PDB file of C-alpha atoms in Angstrom:
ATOM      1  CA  UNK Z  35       9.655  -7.766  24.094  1.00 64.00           C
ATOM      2  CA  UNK Z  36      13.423  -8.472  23.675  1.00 84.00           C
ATOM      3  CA  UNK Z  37      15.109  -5.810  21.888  1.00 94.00           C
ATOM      4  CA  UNK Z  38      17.963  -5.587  18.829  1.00 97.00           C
ATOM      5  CA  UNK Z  39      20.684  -7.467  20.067  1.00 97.00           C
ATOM      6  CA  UNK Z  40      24.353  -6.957  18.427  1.00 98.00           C
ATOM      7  CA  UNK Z  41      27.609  -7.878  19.441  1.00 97.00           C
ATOM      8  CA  UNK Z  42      30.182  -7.399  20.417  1.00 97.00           C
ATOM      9  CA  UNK Z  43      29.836  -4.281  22.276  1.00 97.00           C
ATOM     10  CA  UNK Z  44      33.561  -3.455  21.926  1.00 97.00           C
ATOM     11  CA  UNK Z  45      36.366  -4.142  19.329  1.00 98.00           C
ATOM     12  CA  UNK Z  46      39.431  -3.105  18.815  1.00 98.00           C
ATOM     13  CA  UNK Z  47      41.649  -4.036  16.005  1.00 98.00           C
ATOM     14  CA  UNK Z  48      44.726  -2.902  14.463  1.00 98.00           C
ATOM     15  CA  UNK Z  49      43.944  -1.509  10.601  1.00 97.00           C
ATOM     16  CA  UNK Z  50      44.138  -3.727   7.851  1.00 97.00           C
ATOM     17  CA  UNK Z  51      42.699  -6.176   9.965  1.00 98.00           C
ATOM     18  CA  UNK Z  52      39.179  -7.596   9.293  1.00 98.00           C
ATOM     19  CA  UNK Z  53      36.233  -7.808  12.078  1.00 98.00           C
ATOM     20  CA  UNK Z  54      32.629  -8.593  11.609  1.00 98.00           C
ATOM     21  CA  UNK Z  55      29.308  -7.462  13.861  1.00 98.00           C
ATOM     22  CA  UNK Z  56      26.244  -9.368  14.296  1.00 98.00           C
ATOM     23  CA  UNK Z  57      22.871  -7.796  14.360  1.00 98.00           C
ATOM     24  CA  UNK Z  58      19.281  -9.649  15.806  1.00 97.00           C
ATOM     25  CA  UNK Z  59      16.735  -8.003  14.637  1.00 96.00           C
ATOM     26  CA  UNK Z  60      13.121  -7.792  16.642  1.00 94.00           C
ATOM     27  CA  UNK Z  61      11.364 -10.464  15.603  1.00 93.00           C
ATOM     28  CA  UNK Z  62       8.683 -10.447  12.980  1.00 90.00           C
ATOM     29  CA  UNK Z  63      10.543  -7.245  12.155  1.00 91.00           C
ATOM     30  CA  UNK Z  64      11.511  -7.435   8.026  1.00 90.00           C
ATOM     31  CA  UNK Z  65      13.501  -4.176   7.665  1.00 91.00           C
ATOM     32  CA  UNK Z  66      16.894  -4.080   9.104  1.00 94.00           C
ATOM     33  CA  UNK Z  67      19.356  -1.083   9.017  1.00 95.00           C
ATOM     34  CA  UNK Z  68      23.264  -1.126   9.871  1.00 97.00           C
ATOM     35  CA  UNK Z  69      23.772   2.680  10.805  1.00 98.00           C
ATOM     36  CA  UNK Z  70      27.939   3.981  10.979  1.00 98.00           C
ATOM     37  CA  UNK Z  71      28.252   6.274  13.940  1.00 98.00           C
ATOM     38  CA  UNK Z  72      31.314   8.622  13.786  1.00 97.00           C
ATOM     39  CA  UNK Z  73      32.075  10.702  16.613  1.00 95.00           C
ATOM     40  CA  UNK Z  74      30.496  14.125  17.102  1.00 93.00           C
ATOM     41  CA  UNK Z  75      27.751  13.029  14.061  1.00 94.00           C
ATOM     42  CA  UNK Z  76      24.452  11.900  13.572  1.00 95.00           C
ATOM     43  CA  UNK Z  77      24.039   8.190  12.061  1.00 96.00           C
ATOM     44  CA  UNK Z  78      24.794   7.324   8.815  1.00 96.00           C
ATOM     45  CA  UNK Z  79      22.979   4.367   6.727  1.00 96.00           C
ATOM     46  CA  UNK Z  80      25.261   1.940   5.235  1.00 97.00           C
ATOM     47  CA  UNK Z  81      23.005  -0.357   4.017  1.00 96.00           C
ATOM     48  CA  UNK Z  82      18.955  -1.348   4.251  1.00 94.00           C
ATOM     49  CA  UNK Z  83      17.413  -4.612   3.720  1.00 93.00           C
ATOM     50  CA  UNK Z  84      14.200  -5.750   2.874  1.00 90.00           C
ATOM     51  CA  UNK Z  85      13.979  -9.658   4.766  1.00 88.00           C
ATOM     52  CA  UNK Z  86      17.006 -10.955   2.961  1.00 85.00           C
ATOM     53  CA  UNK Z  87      17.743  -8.795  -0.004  1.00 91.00           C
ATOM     54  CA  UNK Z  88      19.189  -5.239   0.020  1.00 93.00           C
ATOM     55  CA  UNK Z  89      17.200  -2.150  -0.587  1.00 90.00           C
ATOM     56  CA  UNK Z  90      19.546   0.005  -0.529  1.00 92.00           C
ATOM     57  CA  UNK Z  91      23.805  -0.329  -0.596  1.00 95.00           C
ATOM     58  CA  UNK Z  92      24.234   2.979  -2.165  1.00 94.00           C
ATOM     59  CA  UNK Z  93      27.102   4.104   1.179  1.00 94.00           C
ATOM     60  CA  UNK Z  94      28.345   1.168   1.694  1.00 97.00           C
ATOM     61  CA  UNK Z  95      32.008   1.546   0.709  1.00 95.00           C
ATOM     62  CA  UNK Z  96      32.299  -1.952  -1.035  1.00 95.00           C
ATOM     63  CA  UNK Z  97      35.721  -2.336  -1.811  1.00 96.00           C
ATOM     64  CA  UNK Z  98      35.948  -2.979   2.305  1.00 97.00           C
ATOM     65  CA  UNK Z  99      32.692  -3.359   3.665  1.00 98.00           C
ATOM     66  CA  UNK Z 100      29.789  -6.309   3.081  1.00 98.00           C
ATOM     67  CA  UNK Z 101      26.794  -7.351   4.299  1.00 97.00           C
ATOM     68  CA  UNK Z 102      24.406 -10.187   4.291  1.00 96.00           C
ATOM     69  CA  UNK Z 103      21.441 -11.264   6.229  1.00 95.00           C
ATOM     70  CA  UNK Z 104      20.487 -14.959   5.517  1.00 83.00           C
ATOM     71  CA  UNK Z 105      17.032 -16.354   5.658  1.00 86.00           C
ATOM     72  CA  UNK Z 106      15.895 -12.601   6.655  1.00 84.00           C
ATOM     73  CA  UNK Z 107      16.487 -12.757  10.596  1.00 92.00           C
ATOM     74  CA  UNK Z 108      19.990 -12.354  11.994  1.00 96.00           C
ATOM     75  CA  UNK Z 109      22.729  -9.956   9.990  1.00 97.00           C
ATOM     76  CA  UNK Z 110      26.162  -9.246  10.039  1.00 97.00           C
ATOM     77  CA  UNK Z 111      28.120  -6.618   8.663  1.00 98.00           C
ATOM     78  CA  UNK Z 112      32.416  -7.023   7.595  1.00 98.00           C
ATOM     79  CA  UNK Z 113      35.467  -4.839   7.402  1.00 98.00           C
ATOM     80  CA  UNK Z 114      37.883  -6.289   5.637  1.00 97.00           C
ATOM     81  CA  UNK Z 115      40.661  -4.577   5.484  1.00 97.00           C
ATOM     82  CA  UNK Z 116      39.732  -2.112   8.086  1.00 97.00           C
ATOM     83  CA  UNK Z 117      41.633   1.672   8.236  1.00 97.00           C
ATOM     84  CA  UNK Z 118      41.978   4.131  10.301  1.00 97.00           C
ATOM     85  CA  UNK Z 119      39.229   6.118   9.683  1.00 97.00           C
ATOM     86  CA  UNK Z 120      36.460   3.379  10.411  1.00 98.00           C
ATOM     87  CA  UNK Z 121      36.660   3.868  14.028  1.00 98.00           C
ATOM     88  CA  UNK Z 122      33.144   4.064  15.203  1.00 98.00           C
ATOM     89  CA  UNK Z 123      29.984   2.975  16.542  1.00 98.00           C
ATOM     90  CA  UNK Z 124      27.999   0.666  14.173  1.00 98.00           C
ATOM     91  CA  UNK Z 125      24.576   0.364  15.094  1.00 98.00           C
ATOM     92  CA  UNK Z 126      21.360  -2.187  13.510  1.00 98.00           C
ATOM     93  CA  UNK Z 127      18.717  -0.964  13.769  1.00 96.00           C
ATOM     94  CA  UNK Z 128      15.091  -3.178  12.537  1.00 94.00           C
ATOM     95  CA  UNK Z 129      11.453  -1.414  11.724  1.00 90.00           C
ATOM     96  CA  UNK Z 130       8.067  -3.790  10.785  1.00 85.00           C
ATOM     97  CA  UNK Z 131       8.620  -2.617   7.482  1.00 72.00           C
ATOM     98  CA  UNK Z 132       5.303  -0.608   6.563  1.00 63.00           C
ATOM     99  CA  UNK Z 133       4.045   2.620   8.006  1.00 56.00           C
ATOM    100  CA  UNK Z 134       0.149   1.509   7.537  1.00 56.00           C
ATOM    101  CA  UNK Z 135      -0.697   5.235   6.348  1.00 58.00           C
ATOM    102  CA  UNK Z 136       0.296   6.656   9.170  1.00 61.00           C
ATOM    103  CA  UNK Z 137       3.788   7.453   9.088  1.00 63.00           C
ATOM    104  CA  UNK Z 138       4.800   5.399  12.018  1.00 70.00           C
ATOM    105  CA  UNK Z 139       7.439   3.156  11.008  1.00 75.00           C
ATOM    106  CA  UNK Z 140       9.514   2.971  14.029  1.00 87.00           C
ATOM    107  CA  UNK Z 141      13.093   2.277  13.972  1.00 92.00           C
ATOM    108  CA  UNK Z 142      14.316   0.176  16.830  1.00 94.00           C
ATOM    109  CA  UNK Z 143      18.021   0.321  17.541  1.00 97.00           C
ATOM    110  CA  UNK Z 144      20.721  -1.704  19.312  1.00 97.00           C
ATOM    111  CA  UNK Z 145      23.118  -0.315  21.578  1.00 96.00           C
ATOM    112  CA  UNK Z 146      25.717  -0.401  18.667  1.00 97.00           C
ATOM    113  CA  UNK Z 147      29.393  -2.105  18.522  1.00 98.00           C
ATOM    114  CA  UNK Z 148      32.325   0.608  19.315  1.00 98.00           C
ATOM    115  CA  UNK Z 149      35.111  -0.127  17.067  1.00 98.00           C
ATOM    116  CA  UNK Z 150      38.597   1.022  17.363  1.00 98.00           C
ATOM    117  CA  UNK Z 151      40.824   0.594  14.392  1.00 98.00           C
ATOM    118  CA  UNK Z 152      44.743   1.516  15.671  1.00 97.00           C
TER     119      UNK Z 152
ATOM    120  CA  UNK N 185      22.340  16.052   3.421  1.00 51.00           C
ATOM    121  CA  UNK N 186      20.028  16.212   6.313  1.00 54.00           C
ATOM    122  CA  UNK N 187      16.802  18.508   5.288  1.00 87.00           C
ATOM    123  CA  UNK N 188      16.908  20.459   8.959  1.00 95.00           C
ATOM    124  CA  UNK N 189      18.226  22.871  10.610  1.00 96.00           C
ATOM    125  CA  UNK N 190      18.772  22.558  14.624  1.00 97.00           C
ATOM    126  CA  UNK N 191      21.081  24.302  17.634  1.00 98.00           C
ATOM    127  CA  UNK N 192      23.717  23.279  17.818  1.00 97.00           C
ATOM    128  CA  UNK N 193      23.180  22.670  21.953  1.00 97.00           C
ATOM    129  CA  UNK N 194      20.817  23.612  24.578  1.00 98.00           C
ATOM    130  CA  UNK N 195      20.690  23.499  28.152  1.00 97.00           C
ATOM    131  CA  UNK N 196      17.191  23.188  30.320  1.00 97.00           C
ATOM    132  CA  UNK N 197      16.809  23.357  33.859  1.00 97.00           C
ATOM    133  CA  UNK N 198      15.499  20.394  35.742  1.00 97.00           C
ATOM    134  CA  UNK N 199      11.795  20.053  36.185  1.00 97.00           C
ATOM    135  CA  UNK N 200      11.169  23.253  33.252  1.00 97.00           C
ATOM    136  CA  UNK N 201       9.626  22.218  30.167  1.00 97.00           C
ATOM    137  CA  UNK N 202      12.552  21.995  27.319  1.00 98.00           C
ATOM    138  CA  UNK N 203      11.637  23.590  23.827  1.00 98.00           C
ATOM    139  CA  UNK N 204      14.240  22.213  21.304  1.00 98.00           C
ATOM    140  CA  UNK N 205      13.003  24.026  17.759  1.00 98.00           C
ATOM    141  CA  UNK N 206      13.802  22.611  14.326  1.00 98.00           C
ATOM    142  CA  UNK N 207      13.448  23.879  11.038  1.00 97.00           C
ATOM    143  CA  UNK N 208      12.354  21.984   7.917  1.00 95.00           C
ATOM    144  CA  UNK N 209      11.900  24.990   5.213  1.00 94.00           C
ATOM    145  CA  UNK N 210      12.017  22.090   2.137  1.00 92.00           C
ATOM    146  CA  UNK N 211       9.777  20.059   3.526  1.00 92.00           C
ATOM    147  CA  UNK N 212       7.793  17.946   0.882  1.00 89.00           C
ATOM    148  CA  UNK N 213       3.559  17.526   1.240  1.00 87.00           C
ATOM    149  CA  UNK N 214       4.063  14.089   2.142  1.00 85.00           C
ATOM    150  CA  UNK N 215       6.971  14.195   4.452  1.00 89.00           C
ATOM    151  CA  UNK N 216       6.435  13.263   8.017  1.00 91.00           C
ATOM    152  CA  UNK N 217       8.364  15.096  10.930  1.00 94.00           C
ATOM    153  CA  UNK N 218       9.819  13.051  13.240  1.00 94.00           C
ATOM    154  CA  UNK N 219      12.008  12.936  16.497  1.00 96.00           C
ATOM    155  CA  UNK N 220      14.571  10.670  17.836  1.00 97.00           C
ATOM    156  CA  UNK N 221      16.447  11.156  20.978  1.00 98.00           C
ATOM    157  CA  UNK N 222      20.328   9.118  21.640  1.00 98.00           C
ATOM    158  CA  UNK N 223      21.226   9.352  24.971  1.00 97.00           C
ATOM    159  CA  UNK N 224      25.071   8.701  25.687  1.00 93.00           C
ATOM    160  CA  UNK N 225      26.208   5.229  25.137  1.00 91.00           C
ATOM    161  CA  UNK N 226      22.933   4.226  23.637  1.00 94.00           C
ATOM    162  CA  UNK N 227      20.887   3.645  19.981  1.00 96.00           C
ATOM    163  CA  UNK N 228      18.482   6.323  18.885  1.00 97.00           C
ATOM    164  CA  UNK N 229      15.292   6.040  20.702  1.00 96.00           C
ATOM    165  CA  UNK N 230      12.235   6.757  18.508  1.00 95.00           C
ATOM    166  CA  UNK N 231      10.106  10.014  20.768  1.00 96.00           C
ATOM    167  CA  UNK N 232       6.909  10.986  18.533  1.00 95.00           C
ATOM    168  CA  UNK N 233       6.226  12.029  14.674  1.00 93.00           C
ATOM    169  CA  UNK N 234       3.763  13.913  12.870  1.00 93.00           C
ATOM    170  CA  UNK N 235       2.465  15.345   9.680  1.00 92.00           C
ATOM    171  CA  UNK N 236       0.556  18.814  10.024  1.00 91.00           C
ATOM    172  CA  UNK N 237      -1.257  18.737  13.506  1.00 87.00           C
ATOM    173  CA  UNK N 238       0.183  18.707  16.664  1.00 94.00           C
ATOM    174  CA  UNK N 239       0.572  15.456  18.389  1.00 95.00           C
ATOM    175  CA  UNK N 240       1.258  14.234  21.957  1.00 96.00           C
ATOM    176  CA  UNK N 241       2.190  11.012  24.037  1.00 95.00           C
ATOM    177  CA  UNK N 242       3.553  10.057  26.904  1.00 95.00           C
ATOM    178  CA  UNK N 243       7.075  11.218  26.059  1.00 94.00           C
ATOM    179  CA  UNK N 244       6.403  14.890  24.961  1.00 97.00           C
ATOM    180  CA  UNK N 245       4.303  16.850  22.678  1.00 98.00           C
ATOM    181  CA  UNK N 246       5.224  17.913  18.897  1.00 98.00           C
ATOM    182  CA  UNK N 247       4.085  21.088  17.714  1.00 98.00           C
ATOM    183  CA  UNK N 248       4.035  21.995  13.773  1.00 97.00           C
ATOM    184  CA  UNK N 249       4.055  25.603  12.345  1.00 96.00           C
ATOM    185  CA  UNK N 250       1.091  26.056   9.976  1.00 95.00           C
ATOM    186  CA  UNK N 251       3.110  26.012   7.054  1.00 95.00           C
ATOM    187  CA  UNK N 252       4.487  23.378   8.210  1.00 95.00           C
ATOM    188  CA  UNK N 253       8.536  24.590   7.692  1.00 95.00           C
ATOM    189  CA  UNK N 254       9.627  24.245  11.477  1.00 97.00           C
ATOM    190  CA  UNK N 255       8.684  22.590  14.392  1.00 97.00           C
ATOM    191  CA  UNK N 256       8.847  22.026  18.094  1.00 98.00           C
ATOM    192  CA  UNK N 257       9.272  19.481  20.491  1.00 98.00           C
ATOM    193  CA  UNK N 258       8.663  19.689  23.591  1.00 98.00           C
ATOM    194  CA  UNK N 259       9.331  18.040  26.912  1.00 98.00           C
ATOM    195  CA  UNK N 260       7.256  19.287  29.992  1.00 97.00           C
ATOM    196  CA  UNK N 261       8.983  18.583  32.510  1.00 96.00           C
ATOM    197  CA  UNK N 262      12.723  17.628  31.562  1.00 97.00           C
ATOM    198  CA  UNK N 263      14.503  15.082  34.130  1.00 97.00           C
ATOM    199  CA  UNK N 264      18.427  14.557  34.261  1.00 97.00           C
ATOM    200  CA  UNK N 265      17.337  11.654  32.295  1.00 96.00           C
ATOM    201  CA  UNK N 266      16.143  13.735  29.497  1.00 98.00           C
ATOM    202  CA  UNK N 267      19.882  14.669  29.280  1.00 98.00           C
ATOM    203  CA  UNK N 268      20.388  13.396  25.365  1.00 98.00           C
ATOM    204  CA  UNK N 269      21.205  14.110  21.427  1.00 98.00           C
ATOM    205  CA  UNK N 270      18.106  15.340  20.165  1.00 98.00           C
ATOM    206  CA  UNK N 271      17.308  14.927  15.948  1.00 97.00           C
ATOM    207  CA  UNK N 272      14.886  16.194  13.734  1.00 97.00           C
ATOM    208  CA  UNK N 273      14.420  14.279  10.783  1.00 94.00           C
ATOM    209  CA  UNK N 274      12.243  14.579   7.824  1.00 92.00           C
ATOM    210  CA  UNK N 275      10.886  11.507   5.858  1.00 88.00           C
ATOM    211  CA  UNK N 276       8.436  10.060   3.826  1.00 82.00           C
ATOM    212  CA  UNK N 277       6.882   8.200   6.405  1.00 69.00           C
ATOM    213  CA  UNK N 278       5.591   5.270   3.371  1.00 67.00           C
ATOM    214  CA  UNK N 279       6.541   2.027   3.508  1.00 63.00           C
ATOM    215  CA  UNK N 280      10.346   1.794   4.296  1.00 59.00           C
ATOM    216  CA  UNK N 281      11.865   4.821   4.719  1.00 74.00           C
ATOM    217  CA  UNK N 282      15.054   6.287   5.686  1.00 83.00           C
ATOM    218  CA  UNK N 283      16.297   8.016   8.625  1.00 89.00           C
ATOM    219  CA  UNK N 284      18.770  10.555   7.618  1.00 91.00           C
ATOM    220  CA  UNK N 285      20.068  11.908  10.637  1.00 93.00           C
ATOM    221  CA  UNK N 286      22.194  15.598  11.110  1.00 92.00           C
ATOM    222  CA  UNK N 287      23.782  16.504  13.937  1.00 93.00           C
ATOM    223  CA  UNK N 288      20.904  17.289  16.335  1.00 96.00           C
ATOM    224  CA  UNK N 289      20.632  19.271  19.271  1.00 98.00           C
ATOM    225  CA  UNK N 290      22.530  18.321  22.730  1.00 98.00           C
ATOM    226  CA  UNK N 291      20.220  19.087  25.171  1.00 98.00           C
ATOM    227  CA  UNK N 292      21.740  19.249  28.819  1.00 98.00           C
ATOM    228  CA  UNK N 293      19.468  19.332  32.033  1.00 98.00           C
ATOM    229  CA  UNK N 294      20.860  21.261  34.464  1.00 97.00           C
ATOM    230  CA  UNK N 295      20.007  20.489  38.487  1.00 95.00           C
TER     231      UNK N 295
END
């Protein structure tokens, strides 16, 4: 089974520049999750969607940062303008969506895009 | 905030079972323990959950205090590759919940 897929791996940008990430979820999967990553911390949601509309947006800082996932597959997540202090791993992650009772709704993650804002 | 308290780091030696402990005093009646692992460069990896009794799989075994405010995970036999951030994380476990991840635990196994 292929796993979450993002890209690019790397980016590095100079701030107030914009850059965007691309997430592909597992498929079948309806949840997906873009996660910030800042060094020397645990993950931090930014947003959750529910196939294609949001579930939750309440961390995303929107005066910078949106997100959309069309037709409720493949997602991609903007900076625009990007600072200083957004240097860090942004991960997707995608779940089935339901736990079934049993409180097993796995979270499957991609190896995350490193961004570098100079 | 995250709702759980772990070391800060740990180290294990190679081949001894690793014990990484976590505490969960506000946990709610319907809130699921559960452990992910990130090893360097990499997403979380999902490792096992659980509610109130002690579960195992192939990856390592949970253990749950009776009153269910900490908990234990445990590897029995930690590798090199075992070598990883470790978090505890409390949630719902219904429908589409949220991870909200602290710090963890840095587990290093030592040759």
């Amino acid at each position: 089974e292929a796993g979450v897929a993002q890209s690019p791996r790397y980016k590095i940008i100079e701030k107030r520049q914009s850059v965007a990430f691309w997430c592909n979820p597992i498929s079948g999967h309806a949840t997906l999750y873009w996660y910030q990553q800042i060094l020397g911390q645990g993950p931090k949601l930014l947003i959750q969607f529910q196939n294609n509309g949001v579930v939750d947006d309440s961390q995303l800082p929107k005066d910078r940062f949106s997100a959309e996932r069309l037709k409720g597959v493949d997602s991609t997540l903007k900076i625009q303008p990007a600072k200083l202090e957004d240097s860090a791993v942004y991960l997707c992650a995608s779940s089935l969506g339901f736990s079934g009772g049993g409180g097993n709704n796995e979270q499957f993650f991609g190896p995350g895009t490193r961004l570098t804002v100079l | 905030d995250a709702k759980t308290t772990q070391p800060t780091s740990m180290d294990c030696a190679e081949g001894r079972a690793a014990n990484l402990p976590c505490n969960h005093s506000t946990i709610s009646g319907n809130e699921y323990v559960y452990w992910y692992r990130q090893i360097h460069s990499q997403g979380p990896q999902y490792i096992i959950h659980g509610l109130k009794n002690n579960e195992t799989n192939e990856m390592a075994s949970l253990i749950i205090t009776e009153d269910r405010k900490s908990s234990t995970l445990i590897l029995p036999h930690a590798t090199l590759r075992d070598t990883a951030v470790y978090y505890c994380i409390v949630a719902p476990g219904a429908g589409s919940y949220q991870l909200t991840f602290g710090k963890g635990t840095k587990l290093s196994v030592i040759p």
